[in-house]
């Protein structure tokens, strides 16, 4: 049948025939293809949170950090050992990071604890060996260490080689204060027992004296008289 208007029917500009739309409207375009990134994947990709982000890594365990810090402090080293074992339990299976810190805290804490115990023991033994004027007794054998006018007496066995022996003690009172201030060594002739003084006749020139503070003698101080000959002693004098 010929075109009543004397014209050819319109051609498809795209060169393709399309089926007629019975509703007189153009067909909707096809849905776009979902874009997939090469690094993560679209929605619902396994191992990813909504939005394509990776799960958060495990945090470092605070107890393990505390174990290492406290193990470096001599007084708190035992606490560091305990915290280290707690940290091992908390980092088991990779649930938290910091297992190496917990192990380091245990090792360092043990070493510091042992070292501190040895140091305290040595200090205790040294303090126990020091003879102070207030605790001096007649007949004690001692080694004498002098440093810038300060005299330190350390207890020794009388059968061992020793520097000196304590031969007299006296407490400073208001009655003898002036005599001791005038000459501590000369006052020892009064402080030493007369019978002991006879035994010590060969050592009279070797008698010395020490007190808490020779620059400021006060009532209540303790005067200690001791014999310190030039040669080492190997037996008691009294």
Tab-separated table of N, CA and C in Angstrom, residues 65-169:
chain	number	residue	atom	x	y	z
A	65	UNK	N	52.255	-5.543	77.469
A	65	UNK	CA	53.074	-4.329	77.509
A	65	UNK	C	53.444	-3.992	78.955
A	66	UNK	N	52.474	-4.084	79.853
A	66	UNK	CA	52.729	-3.795	81.268
A	66	UNK	C	53.734	-4.788	81.856
A	67	UNK	N	53.692	-6.037	81.391
A	67	UNK	CA	54.635	-7.040	81.879
A	67	UNK	C	56.067	-6.646	81.551
A	68	UNK	N	56.302	-6.182	80.330
A	68	UNK	CA	57.655	-5.784	79.932
A	68	UNK	C	58.118	-4.555	80.711
A	69	UNK	N	57.230	-3.576	80.877
A	69	UNK	CA	57.610	-2.340	81.567
A	69	UNK	C	57.952	-2.614	83.028
A	70	UNK	N	57.099	-3.346	83.729
A	70	UNK	CA	57.335	-3.605	85.151
A	70	UNK	C	58.517	-4.533	85.375
A	71	UNK	N	58.822	-5.397	84.422
A	71	UNK	CA	59.965	-6.306	84.602
A	71	UNK	C	61.288	-5.564	84.592
A	72	UNK	N	61.312	-4.350	84.017
A	72	UNK	CA	62.537	-3.559	83.969
A	72	UNK	C	62.783	-2.796	85.263
A	73	UNK	N	61.815	-2.790	86.176
A	73	UNK	CA	61.950	-2.099	87.453
A	73	UNK	C	62.267	-3.124	88.529
A	74	UNK	N	63.395	-2.933	89.219
A	74	UNK	CA	63.867	-3.968	90.145
A	74	UNK	C	62.829	-4.309	91.208
A	75	UNK	N	62.128	-3.292	91.713
A	75	UNK	CA	61.166	-3.546	92.786
A	75	UNK	C	59.884	-4.200	92.274
A	76	UNK	N	59.590	-4.024	90.990
A	76	UNK	CA	58.350	-4.561	90.425
A	76	UNK	C	58.600	-5.739	89.488
A	77	UNK	N	59.841	-6.226	89.430
A	77	UNK	CA	60.159	-7.333	88.525
A	77	UNK	C	59.290	-8.569	88.782
A	78	UNK	N	59.046	-8.978	90.039
A	78	UNK	CA	58.160	-10.134	90.257
A	78	UNK	C	56.759	-9.907	89.693
A	79	UNK	N	56.267	-8.655	89.778
A	79	UNK	CA	54.958	-8.350	89.205
A	79	UNK	C	54.995	-8.527	87.692
A	80	UNK	N	56.128	-8.138	87.068
A	80	UNK	CA	56.272	-8.311	85.631
A	80	UNK	C	56.212	-9.774	85.216
A	81	UNK	N	56.771	-10.670	86.043
A	81	UNK	CA	56.716	-12.108	85.742
A	81	UNK	C	55.264	-12.595	85.752
A	82	UNK	N	54.519	-12.188	86.767
A	82	UNK	CA	53.109	-12.607	86.871
A	82	UNK	C	52.308	-12.074	85.691
A	83	UNK	N	52.501	-10.795	85.370
A	83	UNK	CA	51.776	-10.212	84.244
A	83	UNK	C	52.179	-10.875	82.932
A	84	UNK	N	53.442	-11.321	82.839
A	84	UNK	CA	53.885	-11.997	81.626
A	84	UNK	C	53.127	-13.288	81.384
A	85	UNK	N	52.893	-14.058	82.428
A	85	UNK	CA	52.133	-15.308	82.272
A	85	UNK	C	50.665	-15.007	81.929
A	86	UNK	N	50.134	-13.936	82.510
A	86	UNK	CA	48.768	-13.543	82.153
A	86	UNK	C	48.715	-13.135	80.685
A	87	UNK	N	49.749	-12.403	80.235
A	87	UNK	CA	49.808	-11.990	78.844
A	87	UNK	C	49.907	-13.160	77.892
A	88	UNK	N	50.637	-14.219	78.276
A	88	UNK	CA	50.711	-15.420	77.434
A	88	UNK	C	49.334	-16.022	77.225
A	89	UNK	N	48.554	-16.042	78.288
A	89	UNK	CA	47.206	-16.608	78.173
A	89	UNK	C	46.321	-15.735	77.285
A	90	UNK	N	46.477	-14.420	77.387
A	90	UNK	CA	45.612	-13.512	76.626
A	90	UNK	C	45.995	-13.434	75.151
A	91	UNK	N	47.222	-13.791	74.816
A	91	UNK	CA	47.659	-13.727	73.413
A	91	UNK	C	47.693	-15.109	72.758
A	92	UNK	N	47.175	-16.096	73.436
A	92	UNK	CA	47.183	-17.451	72.889
A	92	UNK	C	46.296	-17.532	71.654
A	93	UNK	N	46.773	-18.210	70.632
A	93	UNK	CA	45.986	-18.404	69.421
A	93	UNK	C	45.882	-17.176	68.543
A	94	UNK	N	46.681	-16.163	68.801
A	94	UNK	CA	46.661	-14.969	67.973
A	94	UNK	C	45.478	-14.067	68.200
A	95	UNK	N	44.740	-14.255	69.325
A	95	UNK	CA	43.580	-13.402	69.565
A	95	UNK	C	44.000	-11.967	69.878
A	96	UNK	N	45.211	-11.793	70.365
A	96	UNK	CA	45.785	-10.464	70.575
A	96	UNK	C	47.266	-10.514	70.226
A	97	UNK	N	47.818	-9.387	69.832
A	97	UNK	CA	49.247	-9.303	69.587
A	97	UNK	C	49.973	-9.017	70.896
A	98	UNK	N	51.299	-9.245	70.903
A	98	UNK	CA	52.094	-8.933	72.086
A	98	UNK	C	52.618	-10.148	72.819
A	99	UNK	N	52.567	-11.326	72.204
A	99	UNK	CA	53.057	-12.530	72.881
A	99	UNK	C	54.556	-12.414	73.155
A	100	UNK	N	55.300	-11.837	72.207
A	100	UNK	CA	56.738	-11.659	72.419
A	100	UNK	C	57.029	-10.747	73.596
A	101	UNK	N	56.183	-9.710	73.787
A	101	UNK	CA	56.365	-8.815	74.924
A	101	UNK	C	56.139	-9.555	76.235
A	102	UNK	N	55.141	-10.438	76.249
A	102	UNK	CA	54.870	-11.211	77.467
A	102	UNK	C	56.039	-12.129	77.804
A	103	UNK	N	56.600	-12.780	76.798
A	103	UNK	CA	57.751	-13.672	77.029
A	103	UNK	C	58.951	-12.875	77.523
A	104	UNK	N	59.194	-11.716	76.897
A	104	UNK	CA	60.310	-10.866	77.333
A	104	UNK	C	60.112	-10.403	78.773
A	105	UNK	N	58.875	-10.084	79.139
A	105	UNK	CA	58.591	-9.665	80.503
A	105	UNK	C	58.892	-10.758	81.511
A	106	UNK	N	58.581	-12.007	81.155
A	106	UNK	CA	58.859	-13.133	82.056
A	106	UNK	C	60.360	-13.320	82.230
A	107	UNK	N	61.103	-13.349	81.111
A	107	UNK	CA	62.546	-13.599	81.170
A	107	UNK	C	63.264	-12.479	81.914
A	108	UNK	N	62.991	-11.230	81.526
A	108	UNK	CA	63.661	-10.094	82.167
A	108	UNK	C	63.249	-9.985	83.634
A	109	UNK	N	61.975	-10.230	83.915
A	109	UNK	CA	61.505	-10.163	85.292
A	109	UNK	C	62.195	-11.183	86.189
A	110	UNK	N	62.390	-12.404	85.677
A	110	UNK	CA	63.089	-13.427	86.466
A	110	UNK	C	64.527	-13.020	86.724
A	111	UNK	N	65.216	-12.525	85.677
A	111	UNK	CA	66.616	-12.115	85.847
A	111	UNK	C	66.731	-10.950	86.829
A	112	UNK	N	65.837	-9.984	86.696
A	112	UNK	CA	65.875	-8.837	87.603
A	112	UNK	C	65.543	-9.255	89.035
A	113	UNK	N	64.623	-10.182	89.202
A	113	UNK	CA	64.262	-10.644	90.542
A	113	UNK	C	65.438	-11.354	91.199
A	114	UNK	N	66.113	-12.208	90.431
A	114	UNK	CA	67.271	-12.921	90.985
A	114	UNK	C	68.386	-11.937	91.330
A	115	UNK	N	68.658	-10.993	90.402
A	115	UNK	CA	69.696	-10.006	90.663
A	115	UNK	C	69.387	-9.149	91.881
A	116	UNK	N	68.132	-8.752	92.019
A	116	UNK	CA	67.741	-7.933	93.170
A	116	UNK	C	67.874	-8.714	94.476
A	117	UNK	N	67.508	-10.007	94.433
A	117	UNK	CA	67.626	-10.830	95.638
A	117	UNK	C	69.085	-10.975	96.056
A	118	UNK	N	69.976	-11.168	95.077
A	118	UNK	CA	71.409	-11.288	95.387
A	118	UNK	C	71.933	-9.978	95.968
A	119	UNK	N	71.540	-8.852	95.369
A	119	UNK	CA	72.006	-7.547	95.849
A	119	UNK	C	71.506	-7.261	97.260
A	120	UNK	N	70.235	-7.576	97.512
A	120	UNK	CA	69.687	-7.350	98.850
A	120	UNK	C	70.378	-8.245	99.870
A	121	UNK	N	70.642	-9.513	99.477
A	121	UNK	CA	71.341	-10.417	100.381
A	121	UNK	C	72.745	-9.928	100.713
A	122	UNK	N	73.461	-9.445	99.686
A	122	UNK	CA	74.811	-8.934	99.919
A	122	UNK	C	74.778	-7.690	100.805
A	123	UNK	N	73.792	-6.821	100.561
A	123	UNK	CA	73.665	-5.623	101.387
A	123	UNK	C	73.337	-5.983	102.832
A	124	UNK	N	72.492	-6.985	103.016
A	124	UNK	CA	72.137	-7.412	104.371
A	124	UNK	C	73.361	-7.972	105.101
A	125	UNK	N	74.145	-8.787	104.402
A	125	UNK	CA	75.345	-9.351	105.024
A	125	UNK	C	76.339	-8.253	105.386
A	126	UNK	N	76.490	-7.274	104.492
A	126	UNK	CA	77.412	-6.181	104.781
A	126	UNK	C	76.940	-5.379	105.988
A	127	UNK	N	75.631	-5.061	106.017
A	127	UNK	CA	75.098	-4.292	107.141
A	127	UNK	C	75.226	-5.068	108.444
A	128	UNK	N	75.059	-6.377	108.370
A	128	UNK	CA	75.165	-7.195	109.580
A	128	UNK	C	76.598	-7.253	110.094
A	129	UNK	N	77.571	-7.081	109.191
A	129	UNK	CA	78.976	-7.162	109.605
A	129	UNK	C	79.507	-5.847	110.167
A	130	UNK	N	78.784	-4.747	109.954
A	130	UNK	CA	79.248	-3.445	110.445
A	130	UNK	C	79.001	-3.341	111.948
A	131	UNK	N	80.027	-2.900	112.658
A	131	UNK	CA	79.916	-2.694	114.099
A	131	UNK	C	79.799	-1.192	114.350
A	132	UNK	N	78.644	-0.758	114.805
A	132	UNK	CA	78.431	0.647	115.124
A	132	UNK	C	78.855	0.898	116.568
A	133	UNK	N	79.193	2.154	116.916
A	133	UNK	CA	79.583	2.442	118.306
A	133	UNK	C	78.520	2.020	119.321
A	134	UNK	N	77.249	2.133	118.962
A	134	UNK	CA	76.184	1.787	119.898
A	134	UNK	C	76.102	0.280	120.154
A	135	UNK	N	76.621	-0.536	119.196
A	135	UNK	CA	76.531	-1.991	119.335
A	135	UNK	C	77.879	-2.647	119.595
A	136	UNK	N	78.900	-1.860	119.791
A	136	UNK	CA	80.240	-2.415	120.022
A	136	UNK	C	80.320	-3.092	121.391
A	137	UNK	N	81.078	-4.180	121.440
A	137	UNK	CA	81.264	-4.919	122.682
A	137	UNK	C	82.742	-5.229	122.878
A	138	UNK	N	83.133	-5.259	124.128
A	138	UNK	CA	84.520	-5.582	124.448
A	138	UNK	C	84.825	-7.005	124.012
A	139	UNK	N	85.953	-7.190	123.352
A	139	UNK	CA	86.365	-8.515	122.899
A	139	UNK	C	86.042	-8.775	121.427
A	140	UNK	N	85.282	-7.892	120.790
A	140	UNK	CA	84.998	-8.060	119.363
A	140	UNK	C	86.247	-7.752	118.538
A	141	UNK	N	86.505	-8.595	117.535
A	141	UNK	CA	87.607	-8.380	116.611
A	141	UNK	C	87.041	-7.768	115.335
A	142	UNK	N	87.745	-6.764	114.829
A	142	UNK	CA	87.206	-6.006	113.690
A	142	UNK	C	88.311	-5.662	112.708
A	143	UNK	N	87.870	-5.366	111.485
A	143	UNK	CA	88.725	-4.726	110.482
A	143	UNK	C	88.376	-3.246	110.480
A	144	UNK	N	89.376	-2.404	110.320
A	144	UNK	CA	89.185	-0.962	110.354
A	144	UNK	C	89.362	-0.381	108.953
A	145	UNK	N	88.355	0.338	108.502
A	145	UNK	CA	88.429	1.067	107.232
A	145	UNK	C	88.273	2.557	107.536
A	146	UNK	N	89.288	3.337	107.173
A	146	UNK	CA	89.253	4.781	107.405
A	146	UNK	C	89.182	5.512	106.077
A	147	UNK	N	88.270	6.487	106.012
A	147	UNK	CA	88.100	7.273	104.791
A	147	UNK	C	87.760	8.700	105.168
A	148	UNK	N	88.723	9.592	104.974
A	148	UNK	CA	88.520	11.024	105.229
A	148	UNK	C	88.030	11.275	106.654
A	149	UNK	N	88.671	10.621	107.613
A	149	UNK	CA	88.333	10.824	109.018
A	149	UNK	C	87.200	9.971	109.529
A	150	UNK	N	86.539	9.259	108.654
A	150	UNK	CA	85.446	8.375	109.065
A	150	UNK	C	85.978	6.967	109.262
A	151	UNK	N	85.655	6.368	110.407
A	151	UNK	CA	86.125	5.034	110.743
A	151	UNK	C	84.969	4.048	110.639
A	152	UNK	N	85.170	2.992	109.858
A	152	UNK	CA	84.171	1.931	109.710
A	152	UNK	C	84.749	0.647	110.270
A	153	UNK	N	84.018	0.057	111.209
A	153	UNK	CA	84.457	-1.194	111.828
A	153	UNK	C	83.600	-2.342	111.306
A	154	UNK	N	84.272	-3.385	110.807
A	154	UNK	CA	83.574	-4.570	110.294
A	154	UNK	C	83.981	-5.790	111.101
A	155	UNK	N	82.962	-6.533	111.529
A	155	UNK	CA	83.165	-7.688	112.396
A	155	UNK	C	84.005	-8.769	111.718
A	156	UNK	N	84.940	-9.339	112.472
A	156	UNK	CA	85.774	-10.442	111.990
A	156	UNK	C	85.901	-11.488	113.092
A	157	UNK	N	86.183	-12.720	112.685
A	157	UNK	CA	86.477	-13.764	113.657
A	157	UNK	C	87.864	-13.514	114.242
A	158	UNK	N	87.989	-13.689	115.569
A	158	UNK	CA	89.277	-13.420	116.215
A	158	UNK	C	90.357	-14.416	115.816
A	159	UNK	N	89.942	-15.581	115.289
A	159	UNK	CA	90.925	-16.567	114.840
A	159	UNK	C	91.403	-16.283	113.423
A	160	UNK	N	90.759	-15.324	112.743
A	160	UNK	CA	91.184	-14.907	111.412
A	160	UNK	C	92.086	-13.676	111.542
A	161	UNK	N	92.769	-13.354	110.468
A	161	UNK	CA	93.543	-12.122	110.471
A	161	UNK	C	92.594	-10.940	110.582
A	162	UNK	N	92.874	-10.021	111.488
A	162	UNK	CA	92.032	-8.853	111.681
A	162	UNK	C	92.896	-7.658	112.071
A	163	UNK	N	92.339	-6.480	111.901
A	163	UNK	CA	93.099	-5.248	112.131
A	163	UNK	C	93.147	-4.845	113.593
A	164	UNK	N	92.032	-5.052	114.308
A	164	UNK	CA	91.950	-4.489	115.656
A	164	UNK	C	91.012	-5.306	116.524
A	165	UNK	N	91.033	-4.968	117.829
A	165	UNK	CA	90.121	-5.595	118.780
A	165	UNK	C	89.574	-4.513	119.696
A	166	UNK	N	88.260	-4.575	119.944
A	166	UNK	CA	87.621	-3.603	120.830
A	166	UNK	C	87.937	-3.980	122.276
A	167	UNK	N	88.492	-3.020	123.020
A	167	UNK	CA	88.948	-3.318	124.382
A	167	UNK	C	88.215	-2.497	125.439
A	168	UNK	N	87.396	-1.537	125.025
A	168	UNK	CA	86.675	-0.742	126.009
A	168	UNK	C	85.557	0.050	125.350
A	169	UNK	N	84.453	0.234	126.100
A	169	UNK	CA	83.323	1.042	125.621
A	169	UNK	C	82.850	1.919	126.766
